[in-house]
């Protein structure tokens, strides 16, 4: 698995805000060439969250889903421990999607959180 640096990632994406402009590298993140919306990086990951666009409920959810202690990150986000049935169902869905994708294409995973689904795709 390769993690694309921002310089390469912006070449293949458009702005999610205006849905028309290309993205260009800007400071430590990206900037839309059309609407000038800026996106930052957080721990090396390009973030498309725009705080001013989030409702208070969304902001509270993000805060509630932020864990400082690595123990709780592993405990809450390790879906393998949630339910064998959940893992089996997710695996079936991923296999169906995998069968639909051309084998020679690149796969971009956006909004993957901890990457649990990506781990299933890479099996």
PDB file of C-alpha atoms in Angstrom:
ATOM      1  CA  UNK A   1       0.000   0.000   0.000  1.00  0.00           C
ATOM      2  CA  UNK A   2       1.290   3.423  -0.943  1.00  0.00           C
ATOM      3  CA  UNK A   3       0.246   6.617   0.745  1.00  0.00           C
ATOM      4  CA  UNK A   4       0.150   9.407  -1.803  1.00  0.00           C
ATOM      5  CA  UNK A   5       1.759  12.674  -0.775  1.00  0.00           C
ATOM      6  CA  UNK A   6      -0.408  15.767  -1.115  1.00  0.00           C
ATOM      7  CA  UNK A   7       1.515  16.795  -4.244  1.00  0.00           C
ATOM      8  CA  UNK A   8       0.307  13.666  -6.064  1.00  0.00           C
ATOM      9  CA  UNK A   9      -3.126  13.444  -4.467  1.00  0.00           C
ATOM     10  CA  UNK A  10      -4.199  16.920  -5.599  1.00  0.00           C
ATOM     11  CA  UNK A  11      -3.539  15.963  -9.232  1.00  0.00           C
ATOM     12  CA  UNK A  12      -6.354  13.408  -9.271  1.00  0.00           C
ATOM     13  CA  UNK A  13      -8.992  15.170  -7.166  1.00  0.00           C
ATOM     14  CA  UNK A  14     -11.411  18.053  -7.494  1.00  0.00           C
ATOM     15  CA  UNK A  15     -12.655  20.368  -4.783  1.00  0.00           C
ATOM     16  CA  UNK A  16     -15.442  18.775  -2.731  1.00  0.00           C
ATOM     17  CA  UNK A  17     -16.807  22.233  -1.853  1.00  0.00           C
ATOM     18  CA  UNK A  18     -17.471  23.663  -5.338  1.00  0.00           C
ATOM     19  CA  UNK A  19     -17.123  20.338  -7.193  1.00  0.00           C
ATOM     20  CA  UNK A  20     -15.551  22.052 -10.150  1.00  0.00           C
ATOM     21  CA  UNK A  21     -12.124  23.354  -9.329  1.00  0.00           C
ATOM     22  CA  UNK A  22      -8.922  21.411  -9.322  1.00  0.00           C
ATOM     23  CA  UNK A  23      -6.757  21.257  -6.240  1.00  0.00           C
ATOM     24  CA  UNK A  24      -3.251  22.624  -5.919  1.00  0.00           C
ATOM     25  CA  UNK A  25      -0.726  22.109  -3.152  1.00  0.00           C
ATOM     26  CA  UNK A  26      -0.824  25.032  -0.718  1.00  0.00           C
ATOM     27  CA  UNK A  27       1.261  25.425   2.448  1.00  0.00           C
ATOM     28  CA  UNK A  28       0.827  22.106   4.290  1.00  0.00           C
ATOM     29  CA  UNK A  29      -2.401  21.176   2.496  1.00  0.00           C
ATOM     30  CA  UNK A  30      -4.362  21.980  -0.649  1.00  0.00           C
ATOM     31  CA  UNK A  31      -6.312  24.868  -2.129  1.00  0.00           C
ATOM     32  CA  UNK A  32      -9.051  24.890  -4.771  1.00  0.00           C
ATOM     33  CA  UNK A  33      -8.019  26.642  -7.982  1.00  0.00           C
ATOM     34  CA  UNK A  34     -11.603  27.839  -8.530  1.00  0.00           C
ATOM     35  CA  UNK A  35     -13.260  28.749  -5.204  1.00  0.00           C
ATOM     36  CA  UNK A  36     -10.016  29.134  -3.154  1.00  0.00           C
ATOM     37  CA  UNK A  37     -11.276  26.836  -0.350  1.00  0.00           C
ATOM     38  CA  UNK A  38      -8.304  25.617   1.687  1.00  0.00           C
ATOM     39  CA  UNK A  39      -7.849  22.129   3.110  1.00  0.00           C
ATOM     40  CA  UNK A  40      -5.303  21.265   5.776  1.00  0.00           C
ATOM     41  CA  UNK A  41      -3.436  18.117   6.662  1.00  0.00           C
ATOM     42  CA  UNK A  42      -3.796  16.441  10.021  1.00  0.00           C
ATOM     43  CA  UNK A  43      -1.071  13.970  10.974  1.00  0.00           C
ATOM     44  CA  UNK A  44      -0.105  13.652   7.309  1.00  0.00           C
ATOM     45  CA  UNK A  45      -3.675  13.107   6.058  1.00  0.00           C
ATOM     46  CA  UNK A  46      -5.394  15.643   3.813  1.00  0.00           C
ATOM     47  CA  UNK A  47      -8.623  16.665   5.567  1.00  0.00           C
ATOM     48  CA  UNK A  48     -11.680  17.837   3.668  1.00  0.00           C
ATOM     49  CA  UNK A  49     -13.539  18.831   6.836  1.00  0.00           C
ATOM     50  CA  UNK A  50     -14.343  22.524   6.863  1.00  0.00           C
ATOM     51  CA  UNK A  51     -15.145  23.526  10.434  1.00  0.00           C
ATOM     52  CA  UNK A  52     -17.307  26.476   9.394  1.00  0.00           C
ATOM     53  CA  UNK A  53     -19.513  24.124   7.346  1.00  0.00           C
ATOM     54  CA  UNK A  54     -20.152  21.665  10.190  1.00  0.00           C
ATOM     55  CA  UNK A  55     -23.256  21.829  12.349  1.00  0.00           C
ATOM     56  CA  UNK A  56     -22.809  21.873  16.111  1.00  0.00           C
ATOM     57  CA  UNK A  57     -24.004  18.255  16.188  1.00  0.00           C
ATOM     58  CA  UNK A  58     -21.281  17.244  13.712  1.00  0.00           C
ATOM     59  CA  UNK A  59     -18.643  19.121  15.692  1.00  0.00           C
ATOM     60  CA  UNK A  60     -19.784  17.365  18.879  1.00  0.00           C
ATOM     61  CA  UNK A  61     -19.636  13.959  17.147  1.00  0.00           C
ATOM     62  CA  UNK A  62     -16.074  14.589  16.003  1.00  0.00           C
ATOM     63  CA  UNK A  63     -15.067  15.629  19.524  1.00  0.00           C
ATOM     64  CA  UNK A  64     -16.805  12.585  21.028  1.00  0.00           C
ATOM     65  CA  UNK A  65     -15.047  10.253  18.590  1.00  0.00           C
ATOM     66  CA  UNK A  66     -11.590  11.592  19.407  1.00  0.00           C
ATOM     67  CA  UNK A  67      -9.581   9.445  21.790  1.00  0.00           C
ATOM     68  CA  UNK A  68      -6.303  10.548  23.372  1.00  0.00           C
ATOM     69  CA  UNK A  69      -5.487   7.202  24.979  1.00  0.00           C
ATOM     70  CA  UNK A  70      -4.230   4.581  22.461  1.00  0.00           C
ATOM     71  CA  UNK A  71      -5.932   1.842  24.515  1.00  0.00           C
ATOM     72  CA  UNK A  72      -9.375   3.300  23.769  1.00  0.00           C
ATOM     73  CA  UNK A  73      -8.532   3.897  20.121  1.00  0.00           C
ATOM     74  CA  UNK A  74      -7.724   0.196  19.729  1.00  0.00           C
ATOM     75  CA  UNK A  75     -10.663  -0.910  21.870  1.00  0.00           C
ATOM     76  CA  UNK A  76     -13.329   1.187  20.141  1.00  0.00           C
ATOM     77  CA  UNK A  77     -12.097   1.059  16.561  1.00  0.00           C
ATOM     78  CA  UNK A  78     -10.963  -2.547  16.243  1.00  0.00           C
ATOM     79  CA  UNK A  79     -13.991  -3.910  14.421  1.00  0.00           C
ATOM     80  CA  UNK A  80     -12.559  -7.447  14.363  1.00  0.00           C
ATOM     81  CA  UNK A  81     -13.496  -7.652  18.042  1.00  0.00           C
ATOM     82  CA  UNK A  82     -17.020  -6.316  17.551  1.00  0.00           C
ATOM     83  CA  UNK A  83     -18.700  -9.259  15.914  1.00  0.00           C
ATOM     84  CA  UNK A  84     -17.591 -12.118  13.665  1.00  0.00           C
ATOM     85  CA  UNK A  85     -20.887 -11.695  11.774  1.00  0.00           C
ATOM     86  CA  UNK A  86     -20.129  -8.016  11.078  1.00  0.00           C
ATOM     87  CA  UNK A  87     -16.672  -8.918   9.785  1.00  0.00           C
ATOM     88  CA  UNK A  88     -18.111 -11.680   7.597  1.00  0.00           C
ATOM     89  CA  UNK A  89     -20.790  -9.389   6.137  1.00  0.00           C
ATOM     90  CA  UNK A  90     -18.270  -6.638   5.435  1.00  0.00           C
ATOM     91  CA  UNK A  91     -15.963  -9.140   3.762  1.00  0.00           C
ATOM     92  CA  UNK A  92     -18.791 -10.266   1.445  1.00  0.00           C
ATOM     93  CA  UNK A  93     -19.610  -6.682   0.452  1.00  0.00           C
ATOM     94  CA  UNK A  94     -15.954  -5.936  -0.210  1.00  0.00           C
ATOM     95  CA  UNK A  95     -15.610  -9.081  -2.332  1.00  0.00           C
ATOM     96  CA  UNK A  96     -18.620  -7.976  -4.410  1.00  0.00           C
ATOM     97  CA  UNK A  97     -17.132  -4.519  -4.911  1.00  0.00           C
ATOM     98  CA  UNK A  98     -13.740  -6.016  -5.699  1.00  0.00           C
ATOM     99  CA  UNK A  99     -15.281  -8.203  -8.410  1.00  0.00           C
ATOM    100  CA  UNK A 100     -16.773  -5.084 -10.046  1.00  0.00           C
ATOM    101  CA  UNK A 101     -13.510  -3.118 -10.142  1.00  0.00           C
ATOM    102  CA  UNK A 102     -11.045  -3.513 -13.008  1.00  0.00           C
ATOM    103  CA  UNK A 103      -7.922  -5.250 -11.712  1.00  0.00           C
ATOM    104  CA  UNK A 104      -5.533  -2.769 -13.327  1.00  0.00           C
ATOM    105  CA  UNK A 105      -6.971   0.357 -11.693  1.00  0.00           C
ATOM    106  CA  UNK A 106      -5.677   2.264  -8.697  1.00  0.00           C
ATOM    107  CA  UNK A 107      -7.782   2.237  -5.558  1.00  0.00           C
ATOM    108  CA  UNK A 108      -8.237   5.414  -3.542  1.00  0.00           C
ATOM    109  CA  UNK A 109      -9.773   5.112  -0.097  1.00  0.00           C
ATOM    110  CA  UNK A 110     -11.250   8.322   1.266  1.00  0.00           C
ATOM    111  CA  UNK A 111     -12.862   8.761   4.646  1.00  0.00           C
ATOM    112  CA  UNK A 112     -11.466   5.423   5.729  1.00  0.00           C
ATOM    113  CA  UNK A 113     -11.090   6.301   9.392  1.00  0.00           C
ATOM    114  CA  UNK A 114      -8.811   3.696  10.905  1.00  0.00           C
ATOM    115  CA  UNK A 115      -8.538   1.855   7.604  1.00  0.00           C
ATOM    116  CA  UNK A 116     -10.405  -1.271   8.729  1.00  0.00           C
ATOM    117  CA  UNK A 117     -12.228  -1.600   5.400  1.00  0.00           C
ATOM    118  CA  UNK A 118      -8.980  -0.994   3.542  1.00  0.00           C
ATOM    119  CA  UNK A 119      -7.375  -3.865   5.445  1.00  0.00           C
ATOM    120  CA  UNK A 120     -10.136  -6.139   4.145  1.00  0.00           C
ATOM    121  CA  UNK A 121      -9.585  -4.904   0.584  1.00  0.00           C
ATOM    122  CA  UNK A 122      -5.870  -5.616   0.796  1.00  0.00           C
ATOM    123  CA  UNK A 123      -6.331  -9.243   1.904  1.00  0.00           C
TER     124      UNK A 123
END
